Coordinates of C-alpha atoms in Angstrom, one line a residue:
X1 CA 0.0 0.0 0.1
X2 CA 1.1 3.6 -0.6
X3 CA -0.7 6.4 1.5
X4 CA -0.6 10.1 0.6
X5 CA -2.6 13.2 1.0
X6 CA -4.0 15.5 -1.6
X7 CA -4.7 18.8 0.3
X8 CA -2.3 21.7 0.8
X9 CA -2.5 24.9 3.0
X10 CA -4.8 27.6 1.7
X11 CA -7.1 30.1 2.2
X12 CA -10.9 29.2 2.3
X13 CA -13.9 31.5 1.6
X14 CA -15.9 32.1 4.7
X15 CA -19.5 31.3 5.0
X16 CA -20.3 35.0 5.1
X17 CA -17.5 36.6 3.0
X18 CA -19.0 39.8 1.9
X19 CA -16.9 42.9 3.2
X20 CA -15.8 46.1 2.0
X21 CA -13.7 49.0 3.2
X22 CA -12.2 52.3 1.8
X23 CA -14.1 51.9 -1.5
X24 CA -12.9 48.2 -2.1
X25 CA -14.9 45.0 -2.3
X26 CA -13.2 42.5 0.1
X27 CA -13.7 38.8 0.7
X28 CA -13.6 37.2 4.1
X29 CA -11.4 34.1 4.3
X30 CA -10.1 31.8 6.8
X31 CA -6.8 29.9 7.1
X32 CA -6.6 26.3 6.3
X33 CA -3.5 24.6 7.7
X34 CA -0.2 26.0 8.3
X35 CA 0.8 28.0 5.3
X36 CA 3.5 30.5 4.7
X37 CA 0.7 33.3 4.5
X38 CA 3.2 36.1 3.7
X39 CA 3.8 34.2 0.2
X40 CA 0.0 34.9 -0.5
X41 CA 0.4 38.6 -0.6
X42 CA 0.5 40.2 -4.3
X43 CA -0.4 37.1 -6.0
X44 CA -2.9 36.7 -8.8
X45 CA -5.6 34.7 -7.1
X46 CA -8.9 33.0 -8.0
X47 CA -11.3 30.5 -6.4
X48 CA -12.1 26.9 -7.0
X49 CA -14.3 24.2 -5.1
X50 CA -17.8 22.5 -4.5
X51 CA -21.0 24.2 -5.1
X52 CA -24.3 22.7 -4.1
X53 CA -27.1 23.7 -6.3
X54 CA -30.9 22.9 -6.4
X55 CA -32.0 21.1 -9.6
X56 CA -35.2 21.7 -11.4
X57 CA -36.4 18.3 -10.1
X58 CA -36.0 19.6 -6.5
X59 CA -32.6 17.7 -5.9
X60 CA -29.6 19.0 -4.4
X61 CA -26.4 18.1 -6.4
X62 CA -22.8 19.2 -6.4
X63 CA -20.7 20.9 -8.9
X64 CA -17.1 21.5 -9.2
X65 CA -16.1 24.8 -10.3
X66 CA -12.8 26.7 -11.1
X67 CA -12.7 30.4 -12.0
X68 CA -9.8 30.4 -14.4
X69 CA -8.8 33.9 -14.2
X70 CA -7.5 36.2 -11.4
X71 CA -10.2 37.9 -9.5
X72 CA -8.6 38.5 -6.0
X73 CA -5.5 39.8 -4.6
X74 CA -4.2 40.4 -1.1
X75 CA -2.3 43.8 -1.3
X76 CA 1.0 44.3 0.8
X77 CA 1.5 47.8 2.3
X78 CA 4.1 49.9 0.6
X79 CA 7.5 50.1 2.2
X80 CA 7.3 53.9 2.4
X81 CA 4.3 53.6 4.9
X82 CA 5.8 51.0 7.3
X83 CA 9.3 50.3 7.3
X84 CA 9.4 47.2 9.5
X85 CA 12.4 44.8 9.4
X86 CA 10.1 41.9 9.8
X87 CA 7.1 41.5 7.7
X88 CA 4.4 40.9 10.3
X89 CA 0.5 41.1 9.6
X90 CA -2.8 40.3 11.2
X91 CA -4.4 37.3 9.8
X92 CA -7.9 38.3 10.5
X93 CA -7.7 42.0 9.3
X94 CA -4.7 42.1 7.0
X95 CA -4.9 39.0 5.0
X96 CA -8.2 40.1 3.3
X97 CA -8.2 39.7 -0.5
X98 CA -9.5 42.5 -2.5
X99 CA -12.1 41.7 -5.3
X100 CA -12.5 45.2 -6.9
X101 CA -13.8 48.5 -6.3
X102 CA -17.2 49.4 -4.9
X103 CA -17.8 52.2 -7.5
X104 CA -17.1 49.6 -10.4
X105 CA -19.6 47.0 -9.0
X106 CA -22.3 49.8 -8.4
X107 CA -21.9 50.9 -12.1
X108 CA -22.2 47.2 -13.3
X109 CA -25.5 46.6 -11.3
X110 CA -26.8 50.1 -12.1
X111 CA -27.0 51.2 -8.5
X112 CA -26.0 54.3 -6.7
X113 CA -23.9 54.4 -3.4
X114 CA -27.0 55.5 -1.6
X115 CA -29.5 53.0 -3.3
X116 CA -27.8 49.9 -2.4
X117 CA -30.1 47.1 -1.6
X118 CA -29.6 43.4 -0.8
X119 CA -30.4 41.2 -3.9
X120 CA -33.5 39.5 -3.7
X121 CA -35.2 37.2 -6.2
X122 CA -38.8 36.1 -6.5
X123 CA -38.3 32.8 -5.1
X124 CA -36.7 34.2 -1.8
X125 CA -39.7 36.6 -1.5
X126 CA -42.1 33.6 -1.6
X127 CA -40.5 31.2 0.6
X128 CA -38.9 31.3 4.1
X129 CA -35.0 30.5 4.2
X130 CA -33.0 29.9 7.4
X131 CA -30.1 31.6 6.2
X132 CA -29.7 34.5 3.9
X133 CA -29.3 33.7 0.2
X134 CA -25.5 33.2 -1.0
X135 CA -26.0 36.4 -3.1
X136 CA -26.7 38.3 0.2
X137 CA -23.8 36.5 2.1
X138 CA -21.2 37.1 -0.6
X139 CA -20.7 39.6 -3.2
X140 CA -23.4 39.2 -5.9
X141 CA -21.0 39.2 -8.9
X142 CA -19.0 36.6 -7.4
X143 CA -21.9 34.3 -6.8
X144 CA -22.8 35.0 -10.5
X145 CA -19.3 34.1 -11.8
X146 CA -19.5 30.9 -9.8
X147 CA -23.1 30.1 -11.2
X148 CA -21.8 30.7 -14.7
X149 CA -19.0 28.2 -14.1
X150 CA -21.5 25.7 -12.7
X151 CA -23.8 26.4 -15.6
X152 CA -26.7 27.1 -13.4
X153 CA -28.7 30.3 -12.4
X154 CA -27.4 32.4 -9.3
X155 CA -30.7 31.6 -7.6
X156 CA -30.1 28.0 -7.8
X157 CA -26.9 28.0 -5.8
X158 CA -27.7 26.9 -2.1
X159 CA -24.2 26.8 -0.6
X160 CA -20.6 26.4 -1.5
X161 CA -17.0 25.5 -0.1
X162 CA -14.4 27.3 -2.1
X163 CA -10.7 28.0 -1.6
X164 CA -8.5 30.6 -3.1
X165 CA -5.5 29.3 -5.6
X166 CA -2.9 31.1 -7.4
X167 CA -3.6 31.3 -11.1
X168 CA 0.2 31.2 -12.1
X169 CA 0.7 27.8 -13.8
X170 CA 3.3 25.4 -12.7
X171 CA 6.4 25.4 -14.9
X172 CA 9.8 23.9 -15.6
X173 CA 12.7 26.2 -14.6
X174 CA 16.4 26.4 -13.7
X175 CA 19.0 27.1 -16.2
X176 CA 19.1 23.4 -17.2
X177 CA 15.2 22.8 -16.8
X178 CA 15.9 20.7 -14.0
X179 CA 13.7 22.3 -11.6
X180 CA 9.9 22.7 -11.1
X181 CA 8.1 25.7 -9.7
X182 CA 4.7 24.9 -8.8
X183 CA 1.9 25.4 -6.1
X184 CA 0.8 22.4 -4.1
X185 CA 3.8 20.0 -4.6
X186 CA 3.2 19.1 -1.0
X187 CA 1.5 16.8 -1.6
X188 CA 0.1 16.4 -5.1
X189 CA 3.5 15.3 -6.2
X190 CA 3.4 12.2 -4.3
X191 CA -0.1 11.7 -5.0
X192 CA 0.6 11.8 -8.8
X193 CA 3.7 9.5 -8.5
X194 CA 2.0 6.9 -6.3
X195 CA -1.0 6.9 -8.8
X196 CA 1.4 6.5 -11.8
X197 CA 3.6 4.0 -9.9
X198 CA 0.4 1.7 -9.6
X199 CA -0.6 2.1 -13.2
X200 CA 2.7 1.3 -14.5
X201 CA 2.9 -1.8 -12.3
X202 CA 0.0 -3.3 -14.0
X203 CA 0.7 -2.2 -17.6
X204 CA 1.4 -5.6 -18.9
X205 CA -1.2 -8.5 -18.9
X206 CA 1.2 -10.6 -16.9
X207 CA 1.6 -8.2 -14.2
X208 CA -0.5 -10.1 -11.6
X209 CA -0.2 -13.6 -12.7
X210 CA 2.2 -14.7 -10.1
X211 CA 1.3 -12.1 -7.5
X212 CA -0.8 -12.9 -4.2
X213 CA -0.8 -9.3 -3.1
X214 CA -3.4 -6.6 -3.5
X215 CA -1.9 -3.4 -4.7
X216 CA -3.5 -0.3 -3.2
X217 CA -3.2 3.5 -3.0
X218 CA -5.0 5.7 -0.6
X219 CA -5.3 9.4 -1.2
X220 CA -6.6 11.3 1.9
X221 CA -7.8 14.5 2.6
X222 CA -7.2 16.8 5.6
X223 CA -3.6 15.8 6.5
X224 CA -2.8 19.5 7.0
X225 CA -5.1 19.8 9.8
X226 CA -4.7 16.6 11.7
X227 CA -6.5 14.0 9.6
X228 CA -9.3 13.8 12.2
X229 CA -12.2 13.9 9.6
X230 CA -14.4 11.1 7.7
X231 CA -11.9 11.8 4.6
X232 CA -8.8 11.9 6.7
X233 CA -6.2 9.1 7.4
X234 CA -7.3 8.9 11.0
X235 CA -10.8 7.6 10.0
X236 CA -12.0 4.1 9.5
X237 CA -12.1 4.2 5.7
X238 CA -8.6 2.3 5.0
X239 CA -9.2 -0.3 7.7
X240 CA -12.8 -0.9 6.3
X241 CA -11.5 -1.3 2.8
X242 CA -8.8 -3.7 3.7
X243 CA -11.3 -5.8 6.0
X244 CA -13.6 -6.1 3.0
X245 CA -11.0 -7.1 0.5
X246 CA -9.3 -9.5 3.0
X247 CA -12.5 -11.8 3.4
X248 CA -13.7 -11.7 -0.3
X249 CA -15.2 -15.1 -1.2
X250 CA -15.3 -16.2 2.6
X251 CA -18.3 -17.4 4.6
X252 CA -16.6 -17.9 7.7
X253 CA -17.6 -15.1 10.2
X254 CA -14.7 -16.0 12.5
X255 CA -12.1 -15.6 9.8
X256 CA -8.8 -14.0 10.8
X257 CA -8.0 -13.1 7.3
X258 CA -8.0 -9.4 8.0
X259 CA -5.5 -9.7 10.8
X260 CA -3.4 -12.0 8.7
X261 CA -3.6 -9.4 5.8
X262 CA -2.4 -6.7 8.0
X263 CA 0.4 -8.7 9.3
X264 CA 1.8 -9.4 5.7
X265 CA 1.2 -6.0 4.6
X266 CA 3.4 -3.0 4.2
X267 CA 2.4 0.6 4.0
X268 CA 4.5 3.5 2.4
X269 CA 3.6 6.8 3.6
X270 CA 4.4 9.2 0.8
X271 CA 4.6 12.8 1.7
X272 CA 7.2 15.4 0.5
X273 CA 10.5 16.0 2.2
X274 CA 12.7 18.8 2.9
X275 CA 15.6 19.6 0.3
X276 CA 18.6 21.4 1.8
X277 CA 18.1 25.1 1.4
X278 CA 21.6 26.8 0.5
X279 CA 20.6 29.9 2.1
X280 CA 19.5 28.2 5.5
X281 CA 22.0 25.2 5.4
X282 CA 22.6 25.5 9.4
X283 CA 18.9 24.5 9.8
X284 CA 19.8 21.1 8.7
X285 CA 21.7 18.1 10.5
X286 CA 25.2 18.0 8.8
X287 CA 25.0 14.5 7.7
X288 CA 21.5 14.5 6.5
X289 CA 20.9 17.1 3.9
X290 CA 18.8 15.8 1.0
X291 CA 19.5 17.2 -2.4
X292 CA 16.9 17.7 -5.4
X293 CA 17.3 15.1 -8.2
X294 CA 19.3 12.8 -5.9
X295 CA 16.3 10.5 -5.3
X296 CA 13.3 9.9 -2.9
X297 CA 14.1 10.7 0.7
X298 CA 13.5 8.0 3.5
X299 CA 12.4 9.9 6.7
X300 CA 13.7 8.7 10.0
X301 CA 12.7 10.0 13.6
X302 CA 13.8 8.3 16.8
X303 CA 10.5 9.8 18.4
X304 CA 8.2 8.2 15.9
X305 CA 7.3 11.4 14.3
X306 CA 7.9 9.1 11.2
X307 CA 7.1 5.4 11.2
X308 CA 10.3 4.2 9.4
X309 CA 12.4 1.4 10.9
X310 CA 15.5 -0.7 9.7
X311 CA 13.4 -3.6 8.2
X312 CA 11.5 -1.1 6.2
X313 CA 14.7 0.7 5.0
X314 CA 16.0 -2.7 4.0
X315 CA 12.9 -3.5 1.9
X316 CA 13.0 0.0 0.3
X317 CA 16.6 -0.4 -0.5
X318 CA 16.0 -3.7 -2.3
X319 CA 13.0 -2.1 -4.2
X320 CA 15.2 0.7 -5.3
X321 CA 18.0 -1.5 -6.4
X322 CA 15.5 -3.4 -8.7
X323 CA 14.2 -0.1 -10.0
X324 CA 17.9 1.3 -10.3
X325 CA 17.0 4.6 -8.5
X326 CA 18.8 6.4 -5.8
X327 CA 17.6 7.0 -2.2
X328 CA 18.5 9.6 0.5
X329 CA 18.2 9.5 4.3
X330 CA 16.9 12.5 6.5
X331 CA 16.7 13.2 10.1
X332 CA 16.0 16.7 11.8
X333 CA 18.4 18.3 14.3
X334 CA 17.9 17.5 17.8
X335 CA 17.2 21.2 18.5
X336 CA 14.6 21.6 15.7
X337 CA 11.0 20.6 15.6
X338 CA 9.8 17.7 13.4
X339 CA 6.7 17.5 11.2
X340 CA 4.8 14.2 11.0
X341 CA 2.7 12.4 8.3
X342 CA -0.1 9.9 8.0
X343 CA 2.4 7.2 8.5
X344 CA 2.5 7.0 12.4
X345 CA -1.2 7.3 12.8
X346 CA -2.0 4.6 10.1
X347 CA 0.8 2.4 11.4
X348 CA -0.8 2.6 14.9
X349 CA -4.3 1.9 13.7
X350 CA -3.4 -1.0 11.4
X351 CA -0.5 -2.5 13.1
X352 CA 1.1 -2.6 9.7
X353 CA 4.7 -2.1 8.9
X354 CA 5.3 1.4 7.7
X355 CA 7.8 3.5 6.2
X356 CA 7.9 7.3 5.6
X357 CA 9.4 8.8 2.4
X358 CA 8.8 11.8 0.0
X359 CA 10.7 13.7 -2.6
X360 CA 12.9 16.6 -1.6
X361 CA 11.5 20.2 -2.1
X362 CA 12.1 23.7 -1.2
X363 CA 9.6 26.3 0.2
X364 CA 7.2 23.7 1.7
X365 CA 3.8 25.2 2.5
X366 CA 4.5 28.4 0.4
X367 CA 2.0 29.4 -2.4
X368 CA 4.8 28.5 -4.8
X369 CA 7.1 25.6 -4.2
X370 CA 10.2 24.2 -5.9
X371 CA 11.1 20.6 -6.6
X372 CA 13.4 18.4 -8.8
X373 CA 12.1 17.4 -12.2
X374 CA 14.0 14.0 -12.3
X375 CA 13.0 13.1 -8.6
X376 CA 9.5 12.7 -10.2
X377 CA 10.6 9.8 -12.5
X378 CA 12.8 8.3 -9.7
X379 CA 9.6 8.2 -7.4
X380 CA 7.3 6.7 -10.1
X381 CA 10.0 4.0 -10.7
X382 CA 10.5 3.4 -7.1
X383 CA 6.6 2.7 -6.5
X384 CA 6.2 0.6 -9.6
X385 CA 9.0 -1.6 -8.3
X386 CA 7.5 -1.7 -4.8
X387 CA 4.3 -3.1 -6.2
X388 CA 6.0 -5.4 -8.6
X389 CA 8.5 -6.8 -6.3
X390 CA 6.9 -6.7 -2.9
X391 CA 5.6 -10.3 -2.8
X392 CA 9.0 -11.7 -3.8
X393 CA 11.0 -9.5 -1.2
X394 CA 8.7 -9.5 1.8
X395 CA 9.2 -13.2 2.6
X396 CA 12.9 -12.8 2.7
X397 CA 13.1 -10.0 5.5
X398 CA 12.9 -12.1 8.6
X399 CA 12.2 -10.1 11.9
X400 CA 11.7 -12.3 15.1

């Protein structure tokens, strides 16, 4: 099994986001996860997410939307007005995106500043609603843009969950095109690599002929906020799936197939790792400085912030040998805090052997992150080899 997460730190639109100040339209947002929020200033932002709409049949269905142009921006303060050495700001009052000018919106809607009225449609006038309509809780034109993307009328929108994103596209960079600059490398990069590794491992018709193992990837949400949700790794979703798979075709209600499956299984927790930053080299343990394009990083922590142990390292080393890809090792300094992953919580719940790894990157949790181009290929080959050779290798690693 390979487990990864799909979420990244971001700004989410508040349930009531309609704000304005000093002639500007503003949008109320709340922080999700532990982002480097100063990197969100002066970026070309837009919104994407899930919209709940009411259909003509009276049902409620979800639509996924993405407004593919810049509509928001968080303006920084000119240095001439505040010469602070450290960029400090209040996340509630100074991390507010602007969406435009009040005057421009009034001109568009044909209203005057004195004659502003809350939008109200005929359906709202004829029926009671526990909440104000979305077009009253949010800027009406933003709701119109969302409705246009969802291909429904504004009055059909009941609610939505939207997050902000940077409209600048990912790109390959570096003077030799060896780097990639992108949002959300942590952890969409590992989600992509694990998916492609699984796909490549079953690309031939003979792939599964002599394999008794089940090949599985699990991509979870909400890792950045603790995983303690229905979609997170701390839920019962993975144990439930494994239990159902392990007893397929059995009628014995007292079967121990589930427990036996867990005992013979192995979980790779794939979450991006830290590349050495040349400007802050002193923040890294001197003998454990992962480099970009030098291979996937195995993470080790004596306090079980990562779930890696020696038998797991031996297994991944043999997997990497067959794939002919390099590996690296990482530990944090003793005087530094250490992040964690879904690995320890899943290994505790499942009792399954687990190892933590990830590709090295810079600027983790920034709105724009940096990774190595060749590490993507290394990780895909590593995961393909893991799925293809696990059954063969697992029986040769003996731990009393």
